[in-house]
Short mmCIF file of C-alpha atoms in Angstrom, two decimals:
data_model
loop_
_atom_site.label_atom_id
_atom_site.label_comp_id
_atom_site.label_asym_id
_atom_site.label_seq_id
_atom_site.Cartn_x
_atom_site.Cartn_y
_atom_site.Cartn_z
CA UNK A 1 -3.28 -4.06 26.16
CA UNK A 2 -4.60 -0.67 27.27
CA UNK A 3 -8.05 0.26 26.01
CA UNK A 4 -9.01 3.87 25.36
CA UNK A 5 -12.39 5.53 25.52
CA UNK A 6 -13.35 8.37 23.24
CA UNK A 7 -13.06 10.80 26.14
CA UNK A 8 -9.53 9.63 26.94
CA UNK A 9 -8.46 10.08 23.31
CA UNK A 10 -9.89 13.61 23.31
CA UNK A 11 -7.96 14.46 26.46
CA UNK A 12 -4.69 13.15 25.07
CA UNK A 13 -5.14 14.98 21.74
CA UNK A 14 -5.86 18.24 23.57
CA UNK A 15 -2.66 17.65 25.54
CA UNK A 16 -0.80 17.63 22.25
CA UNK A 17 -0.57 13.93 21.37
CA UNK A 18 -1.09 12.91 17.76
CA UNK A 19 -3.37 9.87 17.89
CA UNK A 20 -4.58 8.01 14.79
CA UNK A 21 -6.79 4.92 14.58
CA UNK A 22 -5.57 1.96 12.51
CA UNK A 23 -7.43 -1.37 12.57
CA UNK A 24 -8.86 -0.34 15.95
CA UNK A 25 -5.36 0.22 17.31
CA UNK A 26 -4.54 3.65 18.73
CA UNK A 27 -1.32 4.91 17.17
CA UNK A 28 0.60 7.66 18.93
CA UNK A 29 2.77 9.52 16.46
CA UNK A 30 5.73 11.18 18.20
CA UNK A 31 6.68 14.71 17.07
CA UNK A 32 9.99 13.37 15.79
CA UNK A 33 8.17 11.09 13.33
CA UNK A 34 5.92 13.91 12.15
CA UNK A 35 9.06 15.65 10.91
CA UNK A 36 10.64 12.46 9.60
CA UNK A 37 7.59 10.92 7.91
CA UNK A 38 8.47 10.43 4.20
CA UNK A 39 4.95 11.46 3.17
CA UNK A 40 5.17 14.74 5.09
CA UNK A 41 3.61 15.79 8.39
CA UNK A 42 0.31 16.97 6.90
CA UNK A 43 -0.48 13.43 5.74
CA UNK A 44 -0.56 12.48 9.43
CA UNK A 45 -2.05 15.62 10.94
CA UNK A 46 -5.18 15.39 8.79
CA UNK A 47 -6.02 12.05 10.46
CA UNK A 48 -5.52 12.86 14.13
CA UNK A 49 -8.58 11.49 15.92
CA UNK A 50 -9.75 9.66 12.80
CA UNK A 51 -9.70 6.11 11.50
CA UNK A 52 -7.03 6.08 8.81
CA UNK A 53 -7.05 2.32 8.13
CA UNK A 54 -8.04 2.61 4.46
CA UNK A 55 -5.57 5.43 3.76
CA UNK A 56 -2.66 3.71 5.51
CA UNK A 57 -3.29 0.47 3.63
CA UNK A 58 -3.60 2.30 0.31
CA UNK A 59 -0.36 4.25 0.71
CA UNK A 60 2.01 1.68 2.23
CA UNK A 61 3.29 -1.60 0.84
CA UNK A 62 3.68 -4.90 2.67
CA UNK A 63 7.22 -4.02 3.75
CA UNK A 64 6.09 -0.87 5.54
CA UNK A 65 2.72 -1.89 7.02
CA UNK A 66 4.20 -4.18 9.74
CA UNK A 67 6.11 -1.15 11.07
CA UNK A 68 2.91 0.84 11.65
CA UNK A 69 1.95 -1.06 14.80
CA UNK A 70 5.19 0.02 16.44
CA UNK A 71 3.34 3.18 17.34
CA UNK A 72 0.36 1.39 18.91
CA UNK A 73 -0.30 2.29 22.55
CA UNK A 74 -3.56 0.42 22.90
CA UNK A 75 -6.92 -0.30 21.33
CA UNK A 76 -10.37 1.25 21.27
CA UNK A 77 -12.58 0.24 24.16
CA UNK A 78 -15.79 1.00 22.32
CA UNK A 79 -17.30 -1.54 19.93
CA UNK A 80 -18.64 -0.70 16.50
CA UNK A 81 -17.37 1.83 14.00
CA UNK A 82 -15.20 4.65 15.37
CA UNK A 83 -17.02 7.97 15.49
CA UNK A 84 -14.22 10.27 14.30
CA UNK A 85 -13.02 13.51 15.84
CA UNK A 86 -12.25 16.64 13.90
CA UNK A 87 -8.44 16.88 13.57
CA UNK A 88 -7.06 20.07 15.16
CA UNK A 89 -5.53 21.08 11.83
CA UNK A 90 -9.01 21.04 10.27
CA UNK A 91 -10.03 23.64 12.86
CA UNK A 92 -6.98 25.82 12.26
CA UNK A 93 -4.81 24.58 15.15
CA UNK A 94 -1.14 23.60 15.00
CA UNK A 95 1.30 22.36 17.60
CA UNK A 96 4.58 24.33 17.82
CA UNK A 97 7.34 23.90 20.40
CA UNK A 98 5.00 22.02 22.71
CA UNK A 99 2.30 24.69 22.59
CA UNK A 100 -0.90 25.16 20.62
CA UNK A 101 -1.01 27.89 18.01
CA UNK A 102 -4.18 29.13 16.31
CA UNK A 103 -3.37 29.58 12.62
CA UNK A 104 -6.89 30.14 11.34
CA UNK A 105 -10.51 30.41 12.39
CA UNK A 106 -13.30 28.11 11.28
CA UNK A 107 -16.08 29.20 8.98
CA UNK A 108 -19.14 26.99 8.76
CA UNK A 109 -20.52 27.41 5.26
CA UNK A 110 -23.60 25.61 6.56
CA UNK A 111 -24.45 23.41 9.52
CA UNK A 112 -22.32 20.54 8.20
CA UNK A 113 -19.19 22.01 6.60
CA UNK A 114 -15.98 23.42 8.10
CA UNK A 115 -13.58 25.70 6.23
CA UNK A 116 -10.73 27.90 7.41
CA UNK A 117 -10.51 31.70 7.22
CA UNK A 118 -8.11 34.30 8.62
CA UNK A 119 -7.86 34.34 12.41
CA UNK A 120 -7.59 38.13 12.57
CA UNK A 121 -10.10 38.95 15.26
CA UNK A 122 -9.29 38.71 18.99
CA UNK A 123 -12.87 37.55 19.53
CA UNK A 124 -12.12 34.38 17.56
CA UNK A 125 -8.79 33.56 19.23
CA UNK A 126 -8.37 31.22 22.21
CA UNK A 127 -5.26 29.77 23.81
CA UNK A 128 -5.90 26.14 22.91
CA UNK A 129 -8.45 23.86 21.26
CA UNK A 130 -11.25 22.42 23.39
CA UNK A 131 -13.52 19.40 23.33
CA UNK A 132 -15.88 21.45 21.20
CA UNK A 133 -13.05 22.01 18.71
CA UNK A 134 -12.63 18.26 18.24
CA UNK A 135 -16.35 17.63 17.92
CA UNK A 136 -17.36 17.45 14.24
CA UNK A 137 -20.45 19.20 13.01
CA UNK A 138 -23.53 16.99 12.55
CA UNK A 139 -23.17 14.83 9.47
CA UNK A 140 -25.78 13.82 6.93
CA UNK A 141 -23.85 10.60 6.40
CA UNK A 142 -24.54 7.37 8.22
CA UNK A 143 -21.54 6.18 10.20
CA UNK A 144 -22.66 2.58 9.74
CA UNK A 145 -22.96 2.95 5.96
CA UNK A 146 -19.52 4.58 5.76
CA UNK A 147 -18.08 1.72 7.79
CA UNK A 148 -19.72 -0.74 5.38
CA UNK A 149 -18.12 1.06 2.42
CA UNK A 150 -14.73 0.95 4.14
CA UNK A 151 -15.10 -2.79 4.70
CA UNK A 152 -16.14 -3.30 1.07
CA UNK A 153 -13.11 -1.25 -0.03
CA UNK A 154 -10.87 -3.51 2.05
CA UNK A 155 -12.30 -6.51 0.20
CA UNK A 156 -11.83 -4.74 -3.13
CA UNK A 157 -8.22 -3.94 -2.25
CA UNK A 158 -7.58 -7.61 -1.53
CA UNK A 159 -9.02 -8.51 -4.93
CA UNK A 160 -6.64 -6.06 -6.57
CA UNK A 161 -3.69 -7.55 -4.69
CA UNK A 162 -4.72 -11.14 -5.45
CA UNK A 163 -5.05 -10.26 -9.16
CA UNK A 164 -1.38 -9.26 -9.16
CA UNK A 165 -2.12 -5.69 -10.19
CA UNK A 166 0.68 -4.32 -8.01
CA UNK A 167 3.20 -6.12 -10.22
CA UNK A 168 4.77 -3.61 -12.58
CA UNK A 169 4.69 -4.70 -16.27
CA UNK A 170 8.19 -3.43 -17.05
CA UNK A 171 8.50 -4.84 -20.56
CA UNK A 172 4.95 -4.52 -21.92
CA UNK A 173 4.17 -1.37 -19.94
CA UNK A 174 7.30 0.75 -19.79
CA UNK A 175 8.97 -0.74 -22.88
CA UNK A 176 6.84 1.29 -25.32
CA UNK A 177 7.03 4.30 -22.98
CA UNK A 178 10.82 4.40 -23.12
CA UNK A 179 10.72 4.10 -26.90
CA UNK A 180 8.60 7.25 -26.93
CA UNK A 181 10.83 9.11 -24.46
CA UNK A 182 14.00 8.31 -26.38
CA UNK A 183 12.43 8.96 -29.79
CA UNK A 184 11.18 12.40 -28.80
CA UNK A 185 14.54 13.25 -27.24
CA UNK A 186 16.41 12.20 -30.39
CA UNK A 187 14.00 14.12 -32.64
CA UNK A 188 14.53 17.24 -30.53
CA UNK A 189 18.32 16.89 -30.63
CA UNK A 190 18.37 16.16 -34.38
CA UNK A 191 16.12 19.11 -35.17
CA UNK A 192 18.25 21.38 -32.99
CA UNK A 193 21.42 20.35 -34.79
CA UNK A 194 19.77 21.20 -38.12
CA UNK A 195 18.52 24.53 -36.80
CA UNK A 196 14.85 23.45 -36.92
CA UNK A 197 14.45 25.12 -33.60
CA UNK A 198 10.69 25.22 -33.19
CA UNK A 199 10.43 21.55 -34.19
CA UNK A 200 13.10 20.83 -31.61
CA UNK A 201 11.19 22.81 -28.99
CA UNK A 202 7.96 20.96 -29.74
CA UNK A 203 9.61 17.54 -29.47
CA UNK A 204 11.35 18.53 -26.24
CA UNK A 205 8.06 19.73 -24.74
CA UNK A 206 6.31 16.52 -25.74
CA UNK A 207 9.12 14.52 -24.15
CA UNK A 208 8.74 16.51 -20.92
CA UNK A 209 4.99 15.93 -21.13
CA UNK A 210 5.41 12.15 -21.35
CA UNK A 211 8.23 11.97 -18.80
CA UNK A 212 6.14 13.72 -16.16
CA UNK A 213 3.72 10.78 -16.22
CA UNK A 214 6.70 8.54 -15.45
CA UNK A 215 7.69 10.88 -12.61
CA UNK A 216 4.13 10.68 -11.30
CA UNK A 217 4.43 6.88 -11.17
CA UNK A 218 7.78 7.10 -9.39
CA UNK A 219 6.48 9.61 -6.86
CA UNK A 220 3.76 7.13 -5.90
CA UNK A 221 6.31 4.28 -5.67
CA UNK A 222 4.41 2.71 -8.55
CA UNK A 223 7.46 1.50 -10.49
CA UNK A 224 9.91 -0.49 -8.33
CA UNK A 225 8.12 0.05 -5.03
CA UNK A 226 11.46 0.83 -3.38
CA UNK A 227 11.58 4.40 -2.05
CA UNK A 228 15.29 4.96 -2.61
CA UNK A 229 15.35 3.54 -6.14
CA UNK A 230 12.17 5.30 -7.26
CA UNK A 231 13.34 8.60 -5.73
CA UNK A 232 16.76 8.49 -7.41
CA UNK A 233 15.19 7.75 -10.81
CA UNK A 234 12.55 10.44 -10.31
CA UNK A 235 15.19 13.05 -9.42
CA UNK A 236 17.11 12.21 -12.57
CA UNK A 237 13.99 12.58 -14.70
CA UNK A 238 12.20 15.45 -12.91
CA UNK A 239 15.14 17.59 -11.78
CA UNK A 240 18.00 16.84 -14.19
CA UNK A 241 15.85 16.56 -17.33
CA UNK A 242 12.79 18.62 -16.41
CA UNK A 243 14.06 21.24 -13.94
CA UNK A 244 11.27 20.46 -11.45
CA UNK A 245 11.42 19.19 -7.87
CA UNK A 246 10.08 15.71 -7.20
CA UNK A 247 10.33 16.43 -3.46
CA UNK A 248 7.91 19.36 -3.78
CA UNK A 249 5.59 17.37 -6.02
CA UNK A 250 5.43 14.39 -3.64
CA UNK A 251 4.58 16.53 -0.61
CA UNK A 252 1.95 18.45 -2.56
CA UNK A 253 0.46 15.40 -4.20
CA UNK A 254 0.22 13.31 -1.02
CA UNK A 255 -1.93 15.98 0.60
CA UNK A 256 -4.06 16.30 -2.55
CA UNK A 257 -4.85 12.58 -2.48
CA UNK A 258 -5.80 12.58 1.19
CA UNK A 259 -8.02 15.68 1.34
CA UNK A 260 -9.11 15.77 -2.29
CA UNK A 261 -10.98 18.90 -3.38
CA UNK A 262 -11.22 20.46 0.06
CA UNK A 263 -10.88 24.21 -0.55
CA UNK A 264 -8.98 24.85 2.71
CA UNK A 265 -6.63 21.86 2.50
CA UNK A 266 -6.08 20.59 -1.07
CA UNK A 267 -3.29 22.59 -2.78
CA UNK A 268 -4.28 21.22 -6.19
CA UNK A 269 -7.44 23.35 -6.28
CA UNK A 270 -5.97 26.44 -4.57
CA UNK A 271 -5.16 28.56 -7.61
CA UNK A 272 -6.16 32.11 -6.79
CA UNK A 273 -5.86 34.69 -8.27
CA UNK A 274 -6.40 32.80 -11.54
CA UNK A 275 -9.01 30.14 -10.76
CA UNK A 276 -11.81 29.55 -8.27
CA UNK A 277 -13.83 26.38 -8.82
CA UNK A 278 -16.29 27.19 -6.04
CA UNK A 279 -17.82 30.33 -4.51
CA UNK A 280 -16.23 29.17 -1.24
CA UNK A 281 -13.04 30.82 -2.43
CA UNK A 282 -14.79 34.20 -2.30
CA UNK A 283 -14.45 34.08 1.51
CA UNK A 284 -10.69 34.67 1.73
CA UNK A 285 -10.06 31.08 2.78
CA UNK A 286 -6.99 30.03 4.71
CA UNK A 287 -4.83 27.25 3.23
CA UNK A 288 -3.48 24.73 5.73
CA UNK A 289 -0.97 23.64 3.08
CA UNK A 290 0.45 27.04 2.13
CA UNK A 291 -0.04 28.44 5.65
CA UNK A 292 -1.56 31.67 4.39
CA UNK A 293 -4.82 33.33 3.50
CA UNK A 294 -5.86 33.12 -0.15
CA UNK A 295 -7.23 36.64 -0.62
CA UNK A 296 -10.11 37.11 -2.99
CA UNK A 297 -8.85 40.59 -3.81
CA UNK A 298 -9.30 42.82 -6.84
CA UNK A 299 -6.81 40.78 -8.88
CA UNK A 300 -8.64 37.56 -8.07
CA UNK A 301 -11.99 39.10 -8.92
CA UNK A 302 -10.62 40.30 -12.27
CA UNK A 303 -9.16 36.95 -13.31
CA UNK A 304 -11.98 34.78 -11.92
CA UNK A 305 -14.53 36.80 -13.90
CA UNK A 306 -12.61 35.72 -17.01
CA UNK A 307 -11.41 32.29 -15.88
CA UNK A 308 -13.50 30.30 -18.36
CA UNK A 309 -11.93 32.31 -21.19
CA UNK A 310 -8.39 32.20 -19.79
CA UNK A 311 -8.34 28.52 -18.79
CA UNK A 312 -6.34 27.17 -21.73
CA UNK A 313 -4.14 30.27 -21.88
CA UNK A 314 -3.13 29.82 -18.24
CA UNK A 315 -2.56 26.10 -18.82
CA UNK A 316 -0.10 26.98 -21.59
CA UNK A 317 2.06 28.78 -19.03
CA UNK A 318 1.41 26.47 -16.08
CA UNK A 319 4.88 24.92 -16.13
CA UNK A 320 6.40 28.24 -15.08
CA UNK A 321 4.35 28.08 -11.89
CA UNK A 322 5.75 24.61 -11.23
CA UNK A 323 9.26 26.05 -11.32
CA UNK A 324 8.25 28.65 -8.73
CA UNK A 325 6.64 26.11 -6.42
CA UNK A 326 9.53 23.66 -6.85
CA UNK A 327 12.26 26.10 -5.98
CA UNK A 328 10.39 27.63 -3.05
CA UNK A 329 9.91 24.11 -1.65
CA UNK A 330 13.56 23.19 -2.19
CA UNK A 331 14.67 26.30 -0.36
CA UNK A 332 12.38 25.59 2.59
CA UNK A 333 13.69 22.03 2.87
CA UNK A 334 17.14 23.37 3.67
CA UNK A 335 15.76 24.35 7.09
CA UNK A 336 13.57 21.30 7.69
CA UNK A 337 14.49 18.43 9.95
CA UNK A 338 15.90 15.38 8.20
CA UNK A 339 13.31 12.86 7.00
CA UNK A 340 13.53 9.11 7.51
CA UNK A 341 13.87 8.46 3.78
CA UNK A 342 16.31 10.44 1.67
CA UNK A 343 17.75 12.43 4.55
CA UNK A 344 19.83 15.24 3.13
CA UNK A 345 21.07 13.40 0.06
CA UNK A 346 17.74 13.67 -1.77
CA UNK A 347 17.54 17.43 -1.23
CA UNK A 348 21.18 17.90 -2.22
CA UNK A 349 20.75 15.80 -5.34
CA UNK A 350 17.74 17.89 -6.33
CA UNK A 351 19.79 21.09 -6.14
CA UNK A 352 22.46 19.51 -8.32
CA UNK A 353 19.78 18.31 -10.73
CA UNK A 354 18.13 21.71 -11.12
CA UNK A 355 21.53 23.37 -11.61
CA UNK A 356 22.32 20.79 -14.29
CA UNK A 357 18.98 21.43 -15.97
CA UNK A 358 19.55 25.17 -16.31
CA UNK A 359 23.11 24.50 -17.49
CA UNK A 360 22.00 22.37 -20.44
CA UNK A 361 18.66 24.05 -21.18
CA UNK A 362 19.68 27.63 -20.54
CA UNK A 363 23.40 27.50 -21.20
CA UNK A 364 23.41 25.23 -24.25
CA UNK A 365 19.95 25.07 -25.82
CA UNK A 366 18.72 28.64 -25.38
CA UNK A 367 22.13 30.20 -26.02
CA UNK A 368 22.33 28.10 -29.16
CA UNK A 369 19.12 29.61 -30.58
CA UNK A 370 21.04 32.50 -32.15
CA UNK A 371 18.89 35.38 -30.90
CA UNK A 372 16.87 36.28 -27.84
CA UNK A 373 13.71 36.34 -29.95
CA UNK A 374 14.23 32.76 -31.08
CA UNK A 375 15.24 31.69 -27.57
CA UNK A 376 11.99 33.18 -26.26
CA UNK A 377 10.02 31.36 -28.95
CA UNK A 378 11.83 28.13 -28.05
CA UNK A 379 10.88 28.55 -24.38
CA UNK A 380 7.25 29.27 -25.22
CA UNK A 381 6.79 26.36 -27.65
CA UNK A 382 8.56 23.81 -25.45
CA UNK A 383 6.61 24.83 -22.35
CA UNK A 384 3.24 25.22 -24.09
CA UNK A 385 3.67 21.70 -25.48
CA UNK A 386 3.36 20.39 -21.91
CA UNK A 387 -0.02 22.09 -21.39
CA UNK A 388 -2.10 18.93 -22.12
CA UNK A 389 -0.56 17.48 -18.95
CA UNK A 390 -1.85 20.39 -16.87
CA UNK A 391 -5.28 20.22 -18.49
CA UNK A 392 -5.36 16.48 -17.83
CA UNK A 393 -4.55 16.96 -14.15
CA UNK A 394 -7.40 19.39 -13.48
CA UNK A 395 -10.04 17.66 -15.62
CA UNK A 396 -10.56 14.94 -13.05
CA UNK A 397 -11.25 17.29 -10.15
CA UNK A 398 -12.28 20.81 -11.21
CA UNK A 399 -15.74 19.61 -12.19
CA UNK A 400 -16.34 17.59 -9.05
CA UNK A 401 -17.65 18.36 -5.56
CA UNK A 402 -15.75 20.71 -3.24
CA UNK A 403 -18.04 20.12 -0.27
CA UNK A 404 -16.71 19.14 3.13
CA UNK A 405 -18.70 16.14 4.33
CA UNK A 406 -16.70 15.88 7.53
CA UNK A 407 -14.43 13.18 8.99
CA UNK A 408 -17.29 10.65 8.96
CA UNK A 409 -16.94 10.25 5.19
CA UNK A 410 -15.03 7.10 4.26
CA UNK A 411 -11.96 7.01 2.03
CA UNK A 412 -13.72 5.37 -0.96
CA UNK A 413 -16.72 7.70 -0.70
CA UNK A 414 -14.52 10.77 -0.68
CA UNK A 415 -12.46 9.66 -3.67
CA UNK A 416 -15.47 8.72 -5.79
CA UNK A 417 -17.26 11.96 -4.90
CA UNK A 418 -14.35 14.23 -5.82
CA UNK A 419 -12.81 12.42 -8.78
CA UNK A 420 -13.88 11.59 -12.32
CA UNK A 421 -12.47 9.42 -15.10
CA UNK A 422 -11.92 10.63 -18.64
CA UNK A 423 -13.00 7.96 -21.10
CA UNK A 424 -10.33 6.96 -23.60
CA UNK A 425 -9.62 3.91 -25.77
CA UNK A 426 -6.91 1.82 -24.11
CA UNK A 427 -4.55 2.16 -27.08
CA UNK A 428 -4.50 5.96 -26.66
CA UNK A 429 -4.10 5.85 -22.90
CA UNK A 430 -0.41 6.80 -23.14
CA UNK A 431 -1.43 10.30 -24.23
CA UNK A 432 -3.09 10.76 -20.84
CA UNK A 433 -0.32 8.93 -19.00
CA UNK A 434 -2.88 6.81 -17.15
CA UNK A 435 -4.25 9.91 -15.44
CA UNK A 436 -7.55 9.55 -17.26
CA UNK A 437 -8.27 6.64 -14.88
CA UNK A 438 -8.19 8.87 -11.82
CA UNK A 439 -10.85 7.07 -9.79
CA UNK A 440 -8.90 3.80 -9.63
CA UNK A 441 -5.68 5.76 -9.17
CA UNK A 442 -7.07 7.68 -6.19
CA UNK A 443 -8.32 4.49 -4.58
CA UNK A 444 -5.03 2.66 -5.22
CA UNK A 445 -2.33 5.36 -5.61
CA UNK A 446 0.60 2.90 -5.64
CA UNK A 447 -0.88 0.83 -8.45
CA UNK A 448 1.26 0.76 -11.64
CA UNK A 449 -0.65 2.84 -14.17
CA UNK A 450 -0.53 0.16 -16.84
CA UNK A 451 -2.77 -1.94 -14.59
CA UNK A 452 -5.33 0.79 -13.92
CA UNK A 453 -7.64 -0.38 -16.72
CA UNK A 454 -8.12 -3.74 -15.03
CA UNK A 455 -8.52 -2.11 -11.63
CA UNK A 456 -11.10 0.36 -12.94
CA UNK A 457 -13.37 -2.53 -13.98
CA UNK A 458 -13.27 -3.83 -10.41
CA UNK A 459 -13.93 -0.33 -9.03
CA UNK A 460 -17.00 0.05 -11.24
CA UNK A 461 -18.38 -3.22 -9.86
CA UNK A 462 -17.61 -2.01 -6.34
CA UNK A 463 -19.36 1.34 -6.94
CA UNK A 464 -22.44 -0.39 -8.32
CA UNK A 465 -22.61 -2.84 -5.41
CA UNK A 466 -22.22 -0.05 -2.82
CA UNK A 467 -24.58 2.33 -4.63
CA UNK A 468 -21.84 4.90 -5.21
CA UNK A 469 -21.55 7.13 -8.27
CA UNK A 470 -18.66 6.40 -10.62
CA UNK A 471 -18.20 9.62 -12.61
CA UNK A 472 -16.92 9.09 -16.15
CA UNK A 473 -16.89 11.64 -18.95
CA UNK A 474 -15.63 11.69 -22.50
CA UNK A 475 -12.63 13.96 -23.07
CA UNK A 476 -14.66 16.67 -24.78
CA UNK A 477 -17.45 16.38 -22.22
CA UNK A 478 -14.95 16.60 -19.36
CA UNK A 479 -13.53 19.81 -20.81
CA UNK A 480 -17.04 21.21 -21.18
CA UNK A 481 -17.81 20.25 -17.59
CA UNK A 482 -14.76 22.09 -16.27
CA UNK A 483 -15.38 25.16 -18.41
CA UNK A 484 -19.00 25.08 -17.26
CA UNK A 485 -17.94 25.15 -13.60
CA UNK A 486 -15.52 27.99 -14.25
CA UNK A 487 -18.20 29.93 -16.12
CA UNK A 488 -20.79 29.47 -13.35
CA UNK A 489 -18.39 30.60 -10.63
CA UNK A 490 -17.26 33.55 -12.78
CA UNK A 491 -20.88 34.62 -13.12
CA UNK A 492 -21.22 34.82 -9.33
CA UNK A 493 -18.33 37.25 -8.89
CA UNK A 494 -20.27 40.30 -10.00
CA UNK A 495 -23.24 39.56 -7.74
CA UNK A 496 -20.94 39.05 -4.74
CA UNK A 497 -18.48 41.84 -5.45
CA UNK A 498 -19.71 44.18 -2.76
CA UNK A 499 -20.06 41.43 -0.17
CA UNK A 500 -16.51 40.21 -0.82
CA UNK A 501 -15.23 43.74 -0.44
CA UNK A 502 -16.91 43.91 2.96
CA UNK A 503 -15.29 40.66 4.07
CA UNK A 504 -11.87 42.16 3.39
CA UNK A 505 -12.51 45.59 4.87
CA UNK A 506 -15.16 45.56 7.60
CA UNK A 507 -13.95 45.19 11.18
CA UNK A 508 -17.18 43.93 12.68
CA UNK A 509 -17.33 40.22 13.34
CA UNK A 510 -21.10 40.30 12.99
CA UNK A 511 -20.83 41.97 9.58
CA UNK A 512 -18.34 39.37 8.42
CA UNK A 513 -20.63 36.58 9.56
CA UNK A 514 -23.51 38.16 7.66
CA UNK A 515 -21.39 38.41 4.51
CA UNK A 516 -20.14 34.84 4.86
CA UNK A 517 -23.73 33.69 5.27
CA UNK A 518 -24.57 35.38 1.99
CA UNK A 519 -21.65 33.65 0.30
CA UNK A 520 -22.74 30.33 1.82
CA UNK A 521 -26.20 30.83 0.33
CA UNK A 522 -24.66 31.43 -3.09
CA UNK A 523 -22.52 28.32 -2.62
CA UNK A 524 -25.57 26.26 -1.72
CA UNK A 525 -27.36 27.47 -4.86
CA UNK A 526 -24.25 26.68 -6.91
CA UNK A 527 -24.05 23.18 -5.43
CA UNK A 528 -27.72 22.52 -6.18
CA UNK A 529 -27.24 23.64 -9.77
CA UNK A 530 -24.27 21.30 -10.17
CA UNK A 531 -25.97 18.31 -8.55
CA UNK A 532 -28.39 18.06 -11.44
CA UNK A 533 -25.53 17.29 -13.85
CA UNK A 534 -24.72 13.63 -14.30
CA UNK A 535 -21.73 12.05 -15.99
CA UNK A 536 -21.97 11.89 -19.76
CA UNK A 537 -21.19 8.95 -21.91
CA UNK A 538 -20.21 11.18 -24.81
#
């Protein structure tokens, strides 16, 4: 079999090939598979030039993994751990119609971190990436230690498999869940028939809240493990009953899991103008997911100054944003190339599902409220009742690190650094839908949530053995942690107001660099202040 040197891989990547390392095999991903990949193209592009062994094993079951080596074109010639390259997408480069396109410029917050900003200066633009583009910044991490953690994670994953934790407990796990779903649905319908409209709205919202945890499981193939079956069920629940797109959620969530808490790449922390969980967002960062600049404009400055006060208010209305994101994604999929799983039928079924949702919710429920005032109240109560779900989602990440430690960082290190658990008695775990055990979930995303408690015990042992921090907060403490982060970042807005204004308005590259350096200094001070906070047992 052909063996490749690091230099040869660099040359091929610069020529436009998408090469990923898996178990020391060099995988060449053809452009056709980028478009067809069920997990989306970004899930692959973020690992070009990197060793994705841990991620591939975590995200694919035993039926899919044997297919991976179909794309192998050789092996690595060099012994020892692979010293990763910086994927072109991480430097703002994309491949379109056989040519390189510069979508963003890089901003080095310090000598080790890479973020993306607007590529609006001719000085910053070149025709194609170079060897220097693929060369990561110096890392403070030891490549050998990261390789050791990856090997230990592989052993841990085998323990999880051998313990049978990938077996879904349908009766003992989902039996009680379905009793809750059906009970809440019946309560809502009964209350509606008796004109107890706000009670009906509350029960409906709570049902949506609980069902979304089920959709989350299905999106991760954590129920039957069969893509087609899980996708059909998830469309019925998410689109027909909830009015949301499972296709959008899956694409969004896959990227979130792979580049967790990276300000330029993780859509789950990109919430301007309402929230900024790091001063990095003051620099008008570019989002590789949304393909646009996230401007820290006057609206952002206004809301971010107040974000610690508005947090729960915004969460009460968060579901409306999910509608917007869902429908924008569904529209864009009309023009996308057909994927290997679902093809066109999944997209078509989602459109039918959303139409059905607005028929029954808008045409029957809201019209049956008797007046527009009551219909508005029904909408507010039912949607606000889902807000604990949105709070739950952000608790595990908003208070954690947003640093970029580079491609050297291993999969388990990255997940433990950017994710926290929310402590909860096992009997009340259904309220959190299993999402309070985020560390185990991020390490084993396909794991049925009813088995996460057992897996988390193994992960804690693993973290202790590998000298990694396992962050775990009580529910109240986790909320305080998040509010504390929001408050600290809000407090920096006033001191950086003039500098941010310069970033947006000044034409001089040197001036922008000076301003970004100032923001980087503020970020460093913010990071140091946060590093002194350790997980609470409260």
